[in-house]
Each structure stands twice: as structure tokens, then as C-alpha cells.
One Martini backbone bead per residue (centre of mass of N, CA, C, O) as a GRO file, in nm:
protein
   90
    1MET     BB    1 -20.563   3.363  -8.420
    2ASP     BB    2 -20.632   3.615  -8.198
    3ILE     BB    3 -20.429   3.558  -7.937
    4SER     BB    4 -20.117   3.652  -7.783
    5ILE     BB    5 -19.945   3.556  -7.477
    6VAL     BB    6 -19.667   3.689  -7.310
    7LEU     BB    7 -19.457   3.524  -7.051
    8PRO     BB    8 -19.219   3.622  -6.858
    9LYS     BB    9 -18.962   3.425  -6.673
   10LEU     BB   10 -18.806   3.417  -6.334
   11ASN     BB   11 -18.877   3.185  -6.173
   12SER     BB   12 -19.158   3.184  -5.994
   13ARG     BB   13 -19.333   2.920  -6.013
   14ASN     BB   14 -19.599   2.955  -5.844
   15LEU     BB   15 -19.688   3.222  -5.975
   16ALA     BB   16 -19.700   3.115  -6.265
   17LEU     BB   17 -19.912   2.892  -6.224
   18GLU     BB   18 -20.134   3.083  -6.125
   19SER     BB   19 -20.140   3.271  -6.370
   20LEU     BB   20 -20.211   3.055  -6.578
   21ARG     BB   21 -20.476   2.965  -6.455
   22MET     BB   22 -20.621   3.243  -6.467
   23LEU     BB   23 -20.580   3.305  -6.769
   24GLN     BB   24 -20.720   3.052  -6.884
   25HIS     BB   25 -20.992   3.102  -6.754
   26TYR     BB   26 -21.050   3.373  -6.884
   27MET     BB   27 -21.002   3.307  -7.189
   28SER     BB   28 -21.223   3.077  -7.204
   29SER     BB   29 -21.462   3.308  -7.161
   30THR     BB   30 -21.433   3.489  -7.443
   31GLY     BB   31 -21.416   3.322  -7.736
   32LEU     BB   32 -21.124   3.322  -7.794
   33SER     BB   33 -20.845   3.265  -7.959
   34TYR     BB   34 -20.549   3.115  -7.798
   35GLU     BB   35 -20.220   3.190  -7.660
   36ILE     BB   36 -19.954   3.084  -7.443
   37ILE     BB   37 -19.626   3.225  -7.373
   38LEU     BB   38 -19.371   3.078  -7.191
   39VAL     BB   39 -19.074   3.249  -7.083
   40ASP     BB   40 -18.783   3.106  -6.972
   41ASP     BB   41 -18.507   3.298  -6.824
   42GLY     BB   42 -18.310   3.088  -6.673
   43SER     BB   43 -18.399   2.912  -6.459
   44ARG     BB   44 -18.394   2.721  -6.220
   45PRO     BB   45 -18.464   2.396  -6.228
   46GLU     BB   46 -18.682   2.407  -5.982
   47GLU     BB   47 -18.844   2.663  -6.146
   48ARG     BB   48 -18.948   2.504  -6.369
   49ILE     BB   49 -19.179   2.452  -6.649
   50SER     BB   50 -19.362   2.233  -6.795
   51ALA     BB   51 -19.579   2.163  -7.042
   52ALA     BB   52 -19.764   1.979  -6.871
   53GLU     BB   53 -19.809   2.192  -6.638
   54ALA     BB   54 -19.919   2.441  -6.807
   55GLY     BB   55 -20.085   2.341  -7.058
   56SER     BB   56 -20.246   2.327  -7.367
   57ALA     BB   57 -20.235   2.664  -7.417
   58VAL     BB   58 -19.919   2.622  -7.365
   59ARG     BB   59 -19.604   2.757  -7.442
   60VAL     BB   60 -19.268   2.653  -7.388
   61ILE     BB   61 -18.979   2.856  -7.334
   62GLN     BB   62 -18.636   2.756  -7.290
   63LEU     BB   63 -18.383   2.920  -7.144
   64ASP     BB   64 -18.063   2.852  -7.037
   65THR     BB   65 -18.015   3.163  -7.001
   66ASN     BB   66 -17.994   3.473  -6.882
   67MET     BB   67 -18.107   3.759  -7.103
   68GLY     BB   68 -18.359   3.903  -7.031
   69LYS     BB   69 -18.662   4.041  -7.074
   70GLY     BB   70 -18.645   4.146  -7.366
   71TYR     BB   71 -18.555   3.879  -7.489
   72ALA     BB   72 -18.794   3.706  -7.395
   73VAL     BB   73 -19.014   3.866  -7.536
   74ARG     BB   74 -18.904   3.839  -7.824
   75GLN     BB   75 -18.917   3.531  -7.843
   76GLY     BB   76 -19.223   3.515  -7.805
   77MET     BB   77 -19.308   3.701  -8.044
   78LEU     BB   78 -19.175   3.525  -8.270
   79LYS     BB   79 -19.384   3.274  -8.194
   80ALA     BB   80 -19.629   3.418  -8.250
   81GLU     BB   81 -19.982   3.373  -8.402
   82GLY     BB   82 -20.141   3.613  -8.347
   83ASP     BB   83 -20.311   3.900  -8.435
   84CYS     BB   84 -20.263   3.955  -8.129
   85CYS     BB   85 -19.988   4.090  -7.928
   86ILE     BB   86 -19.890   4.027  -7.590
   87PHE     BB   87 -19.758   4.142  -7.273
   88THR     BB   88 -19.690   4.008  -6.941
   89ASP     BB   89 -19.684   3.967  -6.616
   90ILE     BB   90 -19.707   3.740  -6.341
   0.00000   0.00000   0.00000
């Protein structure tokens, strides 16, 4: 896999869904193999995103409680399989 993109998230469901849609659209046009890892850092239940909603190129890691952005990024990076790993905000 060429690239792993880690997206930490706390609540902000609609913004996260839109960000995922735009990121998947862009990445699919690059010719690179990629994965997106969405790390939900203890969002309220109504703000969570399921794997089915996220899309086939997205892995969702759901943390039960809010542990902080640094912890969420680290958890995503530990699961990343890409030759290049980056993180960005939604």
C-alpha cells in the first residue's frame, strides 16, 4: 500500500462524512493505493460513523472514551499499513 491517511475525529459527524467523501474522490484519482483510517475519539453515539457509512477504503477505529487527539492519531498510525503515513484533520 502506498499511503495511509489517519483522520482523528471527535463528534462532527457531518463534517467527517464530507471530508471522507472528498478525500476518497481525490485519492482515487491519483493512481496510488491508499487506506483512510478514521479514528473516532469517543464521540457521542449519535455522532459516530459506522464502517458501512464510511466507505470501502476506510477503516474505522472507535475509541470508547475521549483520550485526546494525540492518542487518537497514535492509534491510527499503529494500525496504518502504508509505506507513507500521514494524518490530517477533517
